Short mmCIF file of C-alpha atoms in Angstrom, two decimals:
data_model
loop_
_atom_site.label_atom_id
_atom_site.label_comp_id
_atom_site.label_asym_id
_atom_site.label_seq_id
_atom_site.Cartn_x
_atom_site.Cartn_y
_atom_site.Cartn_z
CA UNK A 7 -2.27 -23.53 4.57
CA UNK A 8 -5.45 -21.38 3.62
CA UNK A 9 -4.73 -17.94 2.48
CA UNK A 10 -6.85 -15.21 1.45
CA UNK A 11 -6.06 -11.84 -0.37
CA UNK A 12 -9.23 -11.30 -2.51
CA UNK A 13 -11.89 -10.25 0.12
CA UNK A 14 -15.59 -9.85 -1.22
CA UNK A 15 -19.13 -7.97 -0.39
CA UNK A 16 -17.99 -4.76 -0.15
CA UNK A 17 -19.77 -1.30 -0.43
CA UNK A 18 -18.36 1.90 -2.35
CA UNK A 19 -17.58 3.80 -0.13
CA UNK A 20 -16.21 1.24 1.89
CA UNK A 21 -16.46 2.57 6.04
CA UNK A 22 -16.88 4.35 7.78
CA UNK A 23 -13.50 3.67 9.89
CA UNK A 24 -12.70 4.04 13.04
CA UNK A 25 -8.76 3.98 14.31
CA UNK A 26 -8.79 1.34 17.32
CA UNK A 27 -8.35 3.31 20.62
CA UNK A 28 -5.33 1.62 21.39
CA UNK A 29 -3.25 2.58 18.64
CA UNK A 30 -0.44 2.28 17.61
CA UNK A 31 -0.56 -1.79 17.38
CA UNK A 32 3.14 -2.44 16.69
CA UNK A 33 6.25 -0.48 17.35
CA UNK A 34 9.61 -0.57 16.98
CA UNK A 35 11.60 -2.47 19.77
CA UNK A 36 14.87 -3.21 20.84
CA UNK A 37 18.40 -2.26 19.42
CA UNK A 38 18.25 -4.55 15.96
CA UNK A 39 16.70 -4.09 12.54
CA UNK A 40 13.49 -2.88 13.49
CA UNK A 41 14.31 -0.25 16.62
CA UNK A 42 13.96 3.18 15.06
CA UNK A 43 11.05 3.00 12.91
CA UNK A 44 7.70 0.42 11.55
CA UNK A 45 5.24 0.65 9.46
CA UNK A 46 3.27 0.70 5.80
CA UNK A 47 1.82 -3.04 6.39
CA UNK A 48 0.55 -5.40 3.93
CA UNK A 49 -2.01 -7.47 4.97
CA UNK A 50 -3.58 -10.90 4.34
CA UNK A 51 -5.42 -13.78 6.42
CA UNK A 52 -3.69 -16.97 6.70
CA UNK A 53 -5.29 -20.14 7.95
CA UNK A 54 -7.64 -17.98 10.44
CA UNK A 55 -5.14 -15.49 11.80
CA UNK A 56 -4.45 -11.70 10.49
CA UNK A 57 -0.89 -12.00 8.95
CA UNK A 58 0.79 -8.19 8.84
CA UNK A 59 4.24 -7.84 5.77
CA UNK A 60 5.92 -4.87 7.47
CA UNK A 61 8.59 -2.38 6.92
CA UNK A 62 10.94 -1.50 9.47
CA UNK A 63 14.45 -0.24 9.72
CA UNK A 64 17.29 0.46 12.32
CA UNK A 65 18.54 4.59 12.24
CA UNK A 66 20.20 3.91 9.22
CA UNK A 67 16.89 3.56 7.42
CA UNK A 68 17.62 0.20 5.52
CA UNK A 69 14.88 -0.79 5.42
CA UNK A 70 13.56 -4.71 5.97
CA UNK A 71 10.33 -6.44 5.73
CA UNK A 72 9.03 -8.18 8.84
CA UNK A 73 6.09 -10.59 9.59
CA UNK A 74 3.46 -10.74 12.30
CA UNK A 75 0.47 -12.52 13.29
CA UNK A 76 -2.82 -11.66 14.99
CA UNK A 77 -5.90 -14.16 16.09
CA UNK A 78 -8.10 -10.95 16.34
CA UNK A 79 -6.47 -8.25 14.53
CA UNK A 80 -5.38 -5.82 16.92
CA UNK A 81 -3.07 -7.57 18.74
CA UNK A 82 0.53 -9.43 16.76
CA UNK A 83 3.21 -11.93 17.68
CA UNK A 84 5.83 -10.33 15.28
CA UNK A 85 9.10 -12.76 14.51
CA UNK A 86 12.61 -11.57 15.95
CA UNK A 87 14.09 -12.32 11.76
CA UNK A 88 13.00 -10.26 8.61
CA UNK A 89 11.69 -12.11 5.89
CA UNK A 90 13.16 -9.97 3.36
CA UNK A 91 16.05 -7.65 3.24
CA UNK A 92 18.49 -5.97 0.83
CA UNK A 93 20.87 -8.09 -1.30
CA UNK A 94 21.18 -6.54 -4.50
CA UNK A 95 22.50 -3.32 -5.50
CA UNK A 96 18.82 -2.02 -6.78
CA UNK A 97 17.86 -2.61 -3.56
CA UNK A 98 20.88 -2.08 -1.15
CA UNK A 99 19.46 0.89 0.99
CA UNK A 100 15.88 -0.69 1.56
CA UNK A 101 12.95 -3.04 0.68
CA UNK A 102 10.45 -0.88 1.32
CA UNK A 103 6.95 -1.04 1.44
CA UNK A 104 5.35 -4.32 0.83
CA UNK A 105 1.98 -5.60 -1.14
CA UNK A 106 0.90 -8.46 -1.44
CA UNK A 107 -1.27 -11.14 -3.58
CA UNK A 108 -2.29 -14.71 -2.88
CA UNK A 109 -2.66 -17.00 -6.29
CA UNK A 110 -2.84 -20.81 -7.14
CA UNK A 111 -0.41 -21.68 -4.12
CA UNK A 112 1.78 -18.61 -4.25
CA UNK A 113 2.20 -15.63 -2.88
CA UNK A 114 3.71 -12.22 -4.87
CA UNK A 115 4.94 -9.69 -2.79
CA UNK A 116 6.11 -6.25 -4.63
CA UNK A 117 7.99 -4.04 -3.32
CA UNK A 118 10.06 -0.93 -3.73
CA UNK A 119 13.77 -1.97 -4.25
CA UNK A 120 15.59 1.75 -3.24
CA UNK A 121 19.20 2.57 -3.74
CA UNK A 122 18.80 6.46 -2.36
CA UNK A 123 18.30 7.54 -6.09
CA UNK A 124 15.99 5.44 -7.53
CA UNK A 125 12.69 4.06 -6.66
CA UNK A 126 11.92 1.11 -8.28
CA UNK A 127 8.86 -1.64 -8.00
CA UNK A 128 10.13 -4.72 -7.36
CA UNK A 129 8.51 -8.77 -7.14
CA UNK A 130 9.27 -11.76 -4.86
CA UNK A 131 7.33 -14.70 -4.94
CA UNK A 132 6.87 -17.28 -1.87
CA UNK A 133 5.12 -20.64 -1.66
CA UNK A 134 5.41 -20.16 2.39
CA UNK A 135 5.87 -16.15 3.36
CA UNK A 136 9.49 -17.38 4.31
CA UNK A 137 11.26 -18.36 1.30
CA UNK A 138 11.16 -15.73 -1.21
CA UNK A 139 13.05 -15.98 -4.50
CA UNK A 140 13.39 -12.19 -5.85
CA UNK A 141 12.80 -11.39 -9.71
CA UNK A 142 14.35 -7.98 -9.85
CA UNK A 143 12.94 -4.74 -11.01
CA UNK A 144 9.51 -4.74 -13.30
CA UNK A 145 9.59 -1.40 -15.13
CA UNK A 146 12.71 -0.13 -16.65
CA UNK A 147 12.75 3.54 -17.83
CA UNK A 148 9.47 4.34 -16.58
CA UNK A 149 9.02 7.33 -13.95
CA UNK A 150 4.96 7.92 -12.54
CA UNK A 151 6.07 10.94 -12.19
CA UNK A 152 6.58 12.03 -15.67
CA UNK A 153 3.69 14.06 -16.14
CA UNK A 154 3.88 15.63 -12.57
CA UNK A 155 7.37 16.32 -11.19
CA UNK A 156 9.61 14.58 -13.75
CA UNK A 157 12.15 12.46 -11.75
CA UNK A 158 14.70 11.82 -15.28
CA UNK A 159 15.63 8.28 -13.56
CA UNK A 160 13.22 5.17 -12.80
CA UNK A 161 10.51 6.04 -10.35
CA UNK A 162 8.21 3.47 -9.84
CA UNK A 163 6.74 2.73 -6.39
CA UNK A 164 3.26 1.28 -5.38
CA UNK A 165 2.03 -2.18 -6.97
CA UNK A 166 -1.15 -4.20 -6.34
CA UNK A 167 -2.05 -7.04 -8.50
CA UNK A 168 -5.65 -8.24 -8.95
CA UNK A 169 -5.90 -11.83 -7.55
CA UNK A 170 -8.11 -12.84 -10.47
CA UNK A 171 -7.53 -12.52 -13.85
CA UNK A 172 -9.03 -10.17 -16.73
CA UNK A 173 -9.86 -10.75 -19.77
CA UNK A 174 -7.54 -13.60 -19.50
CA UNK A 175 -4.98 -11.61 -18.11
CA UNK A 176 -3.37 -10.76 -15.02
CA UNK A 177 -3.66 -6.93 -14.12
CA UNK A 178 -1.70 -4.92 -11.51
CA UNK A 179 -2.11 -1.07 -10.59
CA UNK A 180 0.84 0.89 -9.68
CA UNK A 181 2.45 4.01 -9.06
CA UNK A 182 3.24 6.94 -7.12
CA UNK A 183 2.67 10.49 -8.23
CA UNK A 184 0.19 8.98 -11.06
CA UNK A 185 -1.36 5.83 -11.16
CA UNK A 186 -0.69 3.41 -13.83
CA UNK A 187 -1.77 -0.22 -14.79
CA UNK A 188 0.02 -2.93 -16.46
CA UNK A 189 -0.92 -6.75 -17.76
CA UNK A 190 0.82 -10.21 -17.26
CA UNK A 191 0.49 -14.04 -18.84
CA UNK A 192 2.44 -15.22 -15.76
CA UNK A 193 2.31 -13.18 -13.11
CA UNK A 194 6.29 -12.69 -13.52
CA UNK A 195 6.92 -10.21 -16.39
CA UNK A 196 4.61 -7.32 -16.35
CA UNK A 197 4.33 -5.01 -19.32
CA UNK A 198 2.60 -1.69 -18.52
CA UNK A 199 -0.72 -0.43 -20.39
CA UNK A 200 0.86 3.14 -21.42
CA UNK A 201 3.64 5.26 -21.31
CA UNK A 202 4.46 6.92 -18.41
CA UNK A 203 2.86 10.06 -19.76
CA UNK A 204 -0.26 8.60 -19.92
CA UNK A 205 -1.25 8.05 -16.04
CA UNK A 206 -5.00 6.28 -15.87
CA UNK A 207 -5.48 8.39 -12.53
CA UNK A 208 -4.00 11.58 -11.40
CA UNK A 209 -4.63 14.26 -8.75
CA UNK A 210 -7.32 16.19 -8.46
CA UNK A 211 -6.29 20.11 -8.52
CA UNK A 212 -7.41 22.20 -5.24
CA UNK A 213 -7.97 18.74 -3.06
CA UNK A 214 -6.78 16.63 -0.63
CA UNK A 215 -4.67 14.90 -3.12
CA UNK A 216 -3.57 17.17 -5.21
CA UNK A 217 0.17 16.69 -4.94
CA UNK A 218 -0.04 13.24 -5.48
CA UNK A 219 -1.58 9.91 -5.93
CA UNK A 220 -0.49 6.54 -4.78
CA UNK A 221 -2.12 2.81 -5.08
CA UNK A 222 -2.43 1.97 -1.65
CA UNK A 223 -4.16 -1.45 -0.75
CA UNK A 224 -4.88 -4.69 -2.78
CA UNK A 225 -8.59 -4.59 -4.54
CA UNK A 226 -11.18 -6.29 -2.61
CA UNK A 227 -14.59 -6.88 -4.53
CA UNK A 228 -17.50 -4.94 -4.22
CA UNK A 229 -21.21 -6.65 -4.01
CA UNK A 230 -21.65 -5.24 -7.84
CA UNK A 231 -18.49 -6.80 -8.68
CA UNK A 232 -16.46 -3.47 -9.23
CA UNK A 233 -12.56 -3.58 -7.59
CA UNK A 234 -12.12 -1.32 -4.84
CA UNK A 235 -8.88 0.20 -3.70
CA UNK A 236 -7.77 2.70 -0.64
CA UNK A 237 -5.19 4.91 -1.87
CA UNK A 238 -3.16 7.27 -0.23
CA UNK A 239 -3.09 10.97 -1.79
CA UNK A 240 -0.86 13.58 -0.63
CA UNK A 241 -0.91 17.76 -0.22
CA UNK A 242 1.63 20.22 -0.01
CA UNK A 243 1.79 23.82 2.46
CA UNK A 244 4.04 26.06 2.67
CA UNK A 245 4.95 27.60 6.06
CA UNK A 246 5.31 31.26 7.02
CA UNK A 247 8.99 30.52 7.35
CA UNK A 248 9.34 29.16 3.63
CA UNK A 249 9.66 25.58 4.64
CA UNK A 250 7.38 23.50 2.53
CA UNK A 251 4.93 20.36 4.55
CA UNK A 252 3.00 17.29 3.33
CA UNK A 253 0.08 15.85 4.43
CA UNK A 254 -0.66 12.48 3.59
CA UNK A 255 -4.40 11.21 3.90
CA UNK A 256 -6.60 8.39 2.37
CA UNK A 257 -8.59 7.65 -0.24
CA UNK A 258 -10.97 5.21 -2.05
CA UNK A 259 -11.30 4.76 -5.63
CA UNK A 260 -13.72 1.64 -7.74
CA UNK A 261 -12.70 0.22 -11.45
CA UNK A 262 -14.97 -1.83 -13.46
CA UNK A 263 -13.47 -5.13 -14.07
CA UNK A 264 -15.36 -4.65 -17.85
CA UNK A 265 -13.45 -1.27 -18.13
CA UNK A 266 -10.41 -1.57 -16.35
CA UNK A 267 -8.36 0.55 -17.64
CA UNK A 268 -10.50 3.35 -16.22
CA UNK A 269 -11.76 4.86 -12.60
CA UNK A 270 -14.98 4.93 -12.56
CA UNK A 271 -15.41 6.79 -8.86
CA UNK A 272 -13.38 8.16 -6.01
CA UNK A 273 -14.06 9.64 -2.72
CA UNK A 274 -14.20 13.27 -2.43
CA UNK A 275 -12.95 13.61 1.07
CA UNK A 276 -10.67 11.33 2.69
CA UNK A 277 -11.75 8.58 5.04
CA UNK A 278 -8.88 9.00 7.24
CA UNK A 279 -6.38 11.92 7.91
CA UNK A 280 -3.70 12.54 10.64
CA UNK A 281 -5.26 13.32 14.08
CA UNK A 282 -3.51 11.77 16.72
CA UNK A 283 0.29 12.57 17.73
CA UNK A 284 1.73 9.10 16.21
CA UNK A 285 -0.17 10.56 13.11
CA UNK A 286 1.27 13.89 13.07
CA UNK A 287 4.59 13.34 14.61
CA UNK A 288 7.88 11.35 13.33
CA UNK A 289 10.30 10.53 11.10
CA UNK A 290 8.07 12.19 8.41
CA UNK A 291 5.36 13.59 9.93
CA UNK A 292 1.58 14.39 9.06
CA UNK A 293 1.24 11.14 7.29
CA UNK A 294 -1.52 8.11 7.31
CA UNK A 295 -0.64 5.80 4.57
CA UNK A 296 -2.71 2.74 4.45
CA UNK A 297 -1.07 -0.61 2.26
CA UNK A 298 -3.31 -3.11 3.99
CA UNK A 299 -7.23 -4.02 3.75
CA UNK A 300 -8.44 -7.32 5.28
CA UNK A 301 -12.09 -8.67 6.02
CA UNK A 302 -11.71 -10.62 9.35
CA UNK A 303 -14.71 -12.35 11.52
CA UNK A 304 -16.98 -10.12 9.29
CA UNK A 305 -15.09 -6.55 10.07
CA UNK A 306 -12.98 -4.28 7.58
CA UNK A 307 -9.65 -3.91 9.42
CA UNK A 308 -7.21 -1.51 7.31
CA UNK A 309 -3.71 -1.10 8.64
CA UNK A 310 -2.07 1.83 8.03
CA UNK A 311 1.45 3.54 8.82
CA UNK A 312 1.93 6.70 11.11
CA UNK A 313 4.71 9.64 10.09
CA UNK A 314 6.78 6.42 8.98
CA UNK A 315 7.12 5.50 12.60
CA UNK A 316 4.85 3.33 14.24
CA UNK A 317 1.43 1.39 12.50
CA UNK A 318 -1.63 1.29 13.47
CA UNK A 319 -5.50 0.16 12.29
CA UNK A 320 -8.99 1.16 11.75
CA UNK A 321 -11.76 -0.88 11.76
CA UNK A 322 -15.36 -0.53 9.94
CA UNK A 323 -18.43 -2.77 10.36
CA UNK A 324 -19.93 -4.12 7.02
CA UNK A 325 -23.32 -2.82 7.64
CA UNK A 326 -22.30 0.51 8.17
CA UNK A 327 -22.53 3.58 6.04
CA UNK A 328 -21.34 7.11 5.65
CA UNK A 329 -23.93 10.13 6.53
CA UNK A 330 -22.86 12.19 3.52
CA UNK A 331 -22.52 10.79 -0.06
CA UNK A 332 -18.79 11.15 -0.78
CA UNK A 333 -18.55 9.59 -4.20
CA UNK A 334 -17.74 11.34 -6.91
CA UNK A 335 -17.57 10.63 -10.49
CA UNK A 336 -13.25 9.66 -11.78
#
């Protein structure tokens, strides 16, 4: 088995993307674990073929994670089983939302382990995608929230670790509301770089994502050798009748491997927003939250969750470039 999670030559900003036409790609089905709701992919290519770590739940929204495979990226043979699902009491109303990193032979999948209180990342580790053996929590007492909207419990979502080491460690960036970063000898026990008052990256006042920030894909390498991440960034409105609304969109940001405890840029605007009905209507609606970024038969493909109910991609040609500049200094 040949597996690939690192993906090189790419260009800050990476895109411009397009959503594929035919959109949504996967959807729930049927009356089991996975009929009311998919989405919020990870993504990786495995021995030639696109290989898609989904979440999906029933009505009851426990959620499980799910596998599928594609030969050409739009179209997946998904597996009637989940390959993960709840067993412990951190984790007994969901594993939600799926990373994941290939390494020497193994493959580390975080996750968020909920309980309907608190969010909290999680790590399984698989020599096969299939049999996972689940190490529990990572951060205890720490809320990425602290400095934002204080959650007074354990808050902490979002986790993508670097498939190559630093400085002769191993680095992972995680984190919802802020984004945080955090160092490991094995790849096991992670011990983060701050408190959680001290976020590395936070939202930008009077933007797109100025409510909150979130780690979204796995870093793939630019052609300068800088890391480059999509996030996913969040606003909120208020209605005319009181009722407050949130609008999820899509971000970039870059990190210097020989400062990385530091973003260096980020996109001003967003490279994708919700447009299309899937995107704007559903079990939380107005949201494109993107978790996977793969380079397959020489395109970007980027697969991305709709309103928490269906999932879908967008697709980008190497050689192609954005009109505007859209950088901007972190």
């Amino acid at each position: 088995m040949t597996a690939t999670s690192l993906f090189g030559d790419a260009r800050f900003p990476l895109g411009p993307f397009t959503p594929y036409e035919n959109n949504p790609i996967l959807r729930p089905k049927g009356d089991s674990w996975e009929s009311s709701n998919l989405y919020n992919p990870a993504a990786l290519v495995v021995d030639d073929q696109v290989v898609l770590l989904y979440r999906a739940h029933a009505e009851d929204i426990v959620s499980h994670v799910g596998i599928a495979f594609s030969d050409d990226g739009y179209h997946f043979e998904r597996e009637n089983a989940p390959i993960l699902s709840p067993e412990h009491d951190y984790e007994r109303f969901g594993c939600e939302d799926p990373r994941i990193a290939y390494i020497e032979g193994t493959y580390y999948l975080t996750y968020t382990g909920w309980d309907r209180r608190s969010a909290q990342l999680c790590l399984a580790t698989s020599p096969d995608l299939r049999t996972w053996t689940k190490h529990g929590p990572l951060f205890e007492d720490f809320d990425t929230f602290k400095t934002m909207d204080p959650r007074g419990f354990n808050w902490s979502k979002a986790g993508v670790i670097v498939p190559q080491q630093i400085d002769g460690k191993w680095w992972m960036y995680f984190g919802e509301g802020g984004i945080y970063w955090a160092t490991s000898d094995d790849l096991i026990h992670w011990t983060p770089g701050t408190s959680d008052e001290e976020p590395m990256y936070s939202p930008t006042p009077g933007t797109w994502d100025e409510a909150l920030v979130e780690i979204g894909t796995s870093p793939v390498l630019t052609d300068n050798g800088l890391l480059l991440m999509l996030t996913n960034g969040a606003t909120r409105r208020y209605l005319e009748d009181g009722t407050r609304e949130v609008d999820y969109r899509c971000g970039q940001i870059v990190i210097d491997p020989a400062n990385p405890t530091t973003v260096l840029a980020r996109l001003q605007e967003p490279w994708l927003r919700p447009q299309t009905f899937e995107d704007t209507h559903g079990l939380v609606s107005n949201v494109t939250f993107v978790e996977g970024l793969v380079k397959f038969r020489e395109r970007w493909f980027a697969y991305y969750g709709q309103s928490d109910t269906t999932l879908a991609v967008a697709v980008a040609d190497p050689g192609a470039t954005y009109g505007t500049d859209l950088r901007a200094d972190g």
